XYZ file of C-alpha atoms in Angstrom:
201
model
C 37.106 -83.631 -27.730
C 34.975 -81.299 -25.623
C 38.045 -79.160 -24.943
C 38.926 -79.094 -28.653
C 35.380 -77.915 -29.395
C 35.659 -75.137 -26.788
C 39.046 -74.158 -28.242
C 37.807 -73.875 -31.843
C 34.514 -72.209 -30.873
C 36.149 -69.542 -28.702
C 38.696 -68.606 -31.378
C 36.619 -68.672 -34.550
C 32.853 -69.023 -33.971
C 32.320 -66.846 -30.885
C 35.346 -64.569 -31.251
C 35.321 -62.219 -28.258
C 35.881 -59.099 -30.382
C 34.189 -59.842 -33.691
C 31.163 -61.782 -32.402
C 30.651 -60.622 -28.805
C 32.049 -57.069 -29.216
C 34.153 -57.088 -26.045
C 37.591 -55.478 -26.057
C 36.786 -53.027 -28.857
C 38.916 -50.184 -27.376
C 42.296 -51.966 -27.635
C 41.143 -53.617 -30.865
C 40.807 -50.200 -32.509
C 43.493 -48.352 -30.537
C 46.433 -50.789 -30.567
C 46.052 -52.190 -34.075
C 48.012 -49.763 -36.250
C 51.118 -51.982 -36.331
C 51.586 -55.745 -36.171
C 54.368 -55.424 -33.539
C 52.109 -53.640 -31.071
C 49.259 -56.040 -31.851
C 51.516 -59.019 -31.062
C 52.590 -57.428 -27.768
C 49.041 -56.650 -26.747
C 47.855 -60.124 -27.757
C 50.572 -61.806 -25.669
C 49.880 -59.602 -22.648
C 46.111 -60.202 -22.845
C 46.613 -63.972 -23.194
C 48.754 -64.087 -20.060
C 46.596 -61.808 -17.910
C 43.274 -63.277 -19.100
C 44.303 -66.848 -18.290
C 45.721 -65.883 -14.882
C 42.785 -63.646 -13.924
C 40.259 -66.369 -14.845
C 41.917 -68.784 -12.396
C 41.984 -66.219 -9.566
C 38.444 -64.900 -10.132
C 37.085 -68.471 -10.335
C 38.655 -69.342 -6.976
C 37.323 -66.111 -5.398
C 33.821 -66.726 -6.784
C 33.578 -70.378 -5.685
C 35.411 -70.221 -2.355
C 34.675 -66.704 -1.103
C 31.664 -65.033 -2.748
C 29.470 -68.157 -3.041
C 30.405 -69.467 0.415
C 29.595 -66.193 2.231
C 26.583 -65.251 0.060
C 28.333 -62.252 -1.497
C 27.518 -63.041 -5.156
C 26.231 -59.480 -5.650
C 29.818 -58.224 -5.201
C 31.039 -60.281 -8.188
C 31.624 -57.408 -10.627
C 33.442 -55.081 -8.228
C 35.490 -57.957 -6.776
C 36.543 -59.114 -10.246
C 37.513 -55.563 -11.293
C 39.702 -55.195 -8.187
C 41.293 -58.607 -8.767
C 42.072 -57.841 -12.430
C 43.529 -54.402 -11.595
C 45.620 -55.933 -8.806
C 46.847 -58.778 -11.020
C 47.910 -56.393 -13.767
C 49.888 -54.316 -11.261
C 51.440 -57.429 -9.714
C 52.417 -58.857 -13.110
C 53.934 -55.501 -14.079
C 56.052 -55.336 -10.894
C 57.215 -58.969 -11.191
C 58.106 -58.609 -14.872
C 60.053 -55.427 -14.148
C 62.245 -57.233 -11.592
C 62.472 -60.747 -13.061
C 62.593 -60.067 -16.804
C 63.343 -56.457 -17.781
C 63.487 -57.416 -21.481
C 59.968 -58.868 -21.408
C 58.794 -55.899 -19.346
C 60.125 -53.543 -22.024
C 58.253 -55.532 -24.664
C 54.942 -55.758 -22.806
C 55.221 -52.954 -20.239
C 53.507 -50.426 -22.496
C 50.487 -52.692 -22.961
C 50.054 -54.002 -19.418
C 48.368 -50.861 -17.979
C 45.940 -50.868 -20.941
C 44.752 -54.366 -19.999
C 43.155 -53.013 -16.807
C 40.576 -51.200 -18.942
C 40.091 -54.086 -21.402
C 36.497 -55.209 -20.857
C 37.093 -58.627 -22.440
C 39.120 -59.641 -19.332
C 36.171 -58.934 -17.025
C 33.697 -60.302 -19.573
C 35.428 -63.673 -19.839
C 35.807 -63.972 -16.047
C 32.044 -63.455 -15.660
C 31.177 -65.739 -18.619
C 33.169 -68.606 -17.063
C 30.983 -68.344 -13.941
C 27.721 -67.912 -15.905
C 28.463 -70.949 -18.098
C 29.151 -72.969 -14.924
C 32.517 -74.237 -16.166
C 34.862 -76.132 -13.879
C 38.349 -74.713 -13.344
C 40.027 -76.683 -16.175
C 37.289 -75.924 -18.716
C 37.299 -72.283 -17.619
C 41.067 -71.960 -18.131
C 40.871 -73.591 -21.585
C 37.983 -71.284 -22.513
C 39.883 -68.203 -21.253
C 43.098 -69.175 -23.051
C 41.215 -69.907 -26.289
C 39.305 -66.622 -26.045
C 42.577 -64.745 -25.549
C 44.042 -66.454 -28.623
C 40.913 -65.444 -30.555
C 41.394 -61.848 -29.399
C 45.067 -61.924 -30.432
C 44.209 -63.455 -33.819
C 41.588 -60.790 -34.575
C 43.945 -58.028 -33.404
C 46.887 -59.246 -35.502
C 44.736 -59.763 -38.621
C 43.240 -56.296 -38.203
C 46.691 -54.754 -37.675
C 47.980 -56.443 -40.828
C 45.071 -55.086 -42.858
C 45.555 -51.575 -41.412
C 49.265 -51.664 -42.265
C 48.355 -52.522 -45.855
C 45.709 -49.777 -45.938
C 48.308 -47.207 -44.861
C 50.178 -47.872 -48.120
C 47.253 -47.204 -50.444
C 45.436 -44.021 -51.382
C 42.152 -43.724 -49.473
C 39.547 -40.992 -50.096
C 39.947 -38.152 -47.584
C 36.517 -38.706 -46.013
C 37.331 -42.366 -45.291
C 40.793 -41.885 -43.778
C 41.597 -42.695 -40.153
C 38.940 -44.254 -37.951
C 36.309 -44.365 -40.722
C 38.157 -46.919 -42.844
C 39.199 -48.771 -39.662
C 35.539 -49.254 -38.642
C 34.548 -50.378 -42.139
C 37.457 -52.833 -42.149
C 36.488 -54.142 -38.687
C 32.936 -54.697 -39.935
C 34.163 -56.623 -42.979
C 36.453 -58.721 -40.773
C 33.512 -59.515 -38.463
C 31.446 -60.547 -41.498
C 34.309 -62.792 -42.645
C 34.332 -64.508 -39.238
C 30.572 -65.093 -39.578
C 31.567 -67.716 -42.149
C 32.574 -69.935 -39.200
C 28.977 -69.946 -37.872
C 27.747 -73.491 -37.431
C 31.234 -75.016 -37.374
C 30.871 -75.712 -33.632
C 27.578 -77.566 -34.170
C 29.070 -79.589 -37.012
C 32.067 -80.564 -34.896
C 29.805 -81.430 -31.937
C 27.806 -83.833 -34.131
C 30.995 -85.226 -35.703
C 32.538 -86.014 -32.305
C 29.262 -87.227 -30.806
C 28.893 -84.265 -28.436
C 25.661 -82.966 -29.991
C 22.228 -83.425 -28.502
């Protein structure tokens, strides 16, 4: 039940984009069409889950062991950049079709701060490896959900007449704010579920 609580909380209550404001650049930049949003969401889910495993192992078995905790941020950035490049090369050779679908979005993931943010949060929250992977996967699903919803709304907005002063990024920011407010409706759901399943204090 603890894992279910983490899953629901990471997707709805503490959504990485709409509640913690990480990953805003791809959220605004790759959300004009649902197809691109789906591709970006899938790529982020894969890389975020994989990078969390690798950064956790590096933190616990290299940085902590040798007293190099102060190198956490730079080490994690290098690991994430390396993983993205490795995944891109492997996909290009093993599955060209999947590479064509995700290849455009993979380089963008290197600059997605939610990848680094989640890797650091897993360490700060003192999760074990299984809990950390579930948290990372759930967070990535939350990112994908927010991105796809936002892309769907923006596609609909492109079909209606919007005042000239509100066109482009202006209406996108207003829409993002309204979407974040909508997700605030999930506040307290995690506490209710914790009490329901006997996980509350």
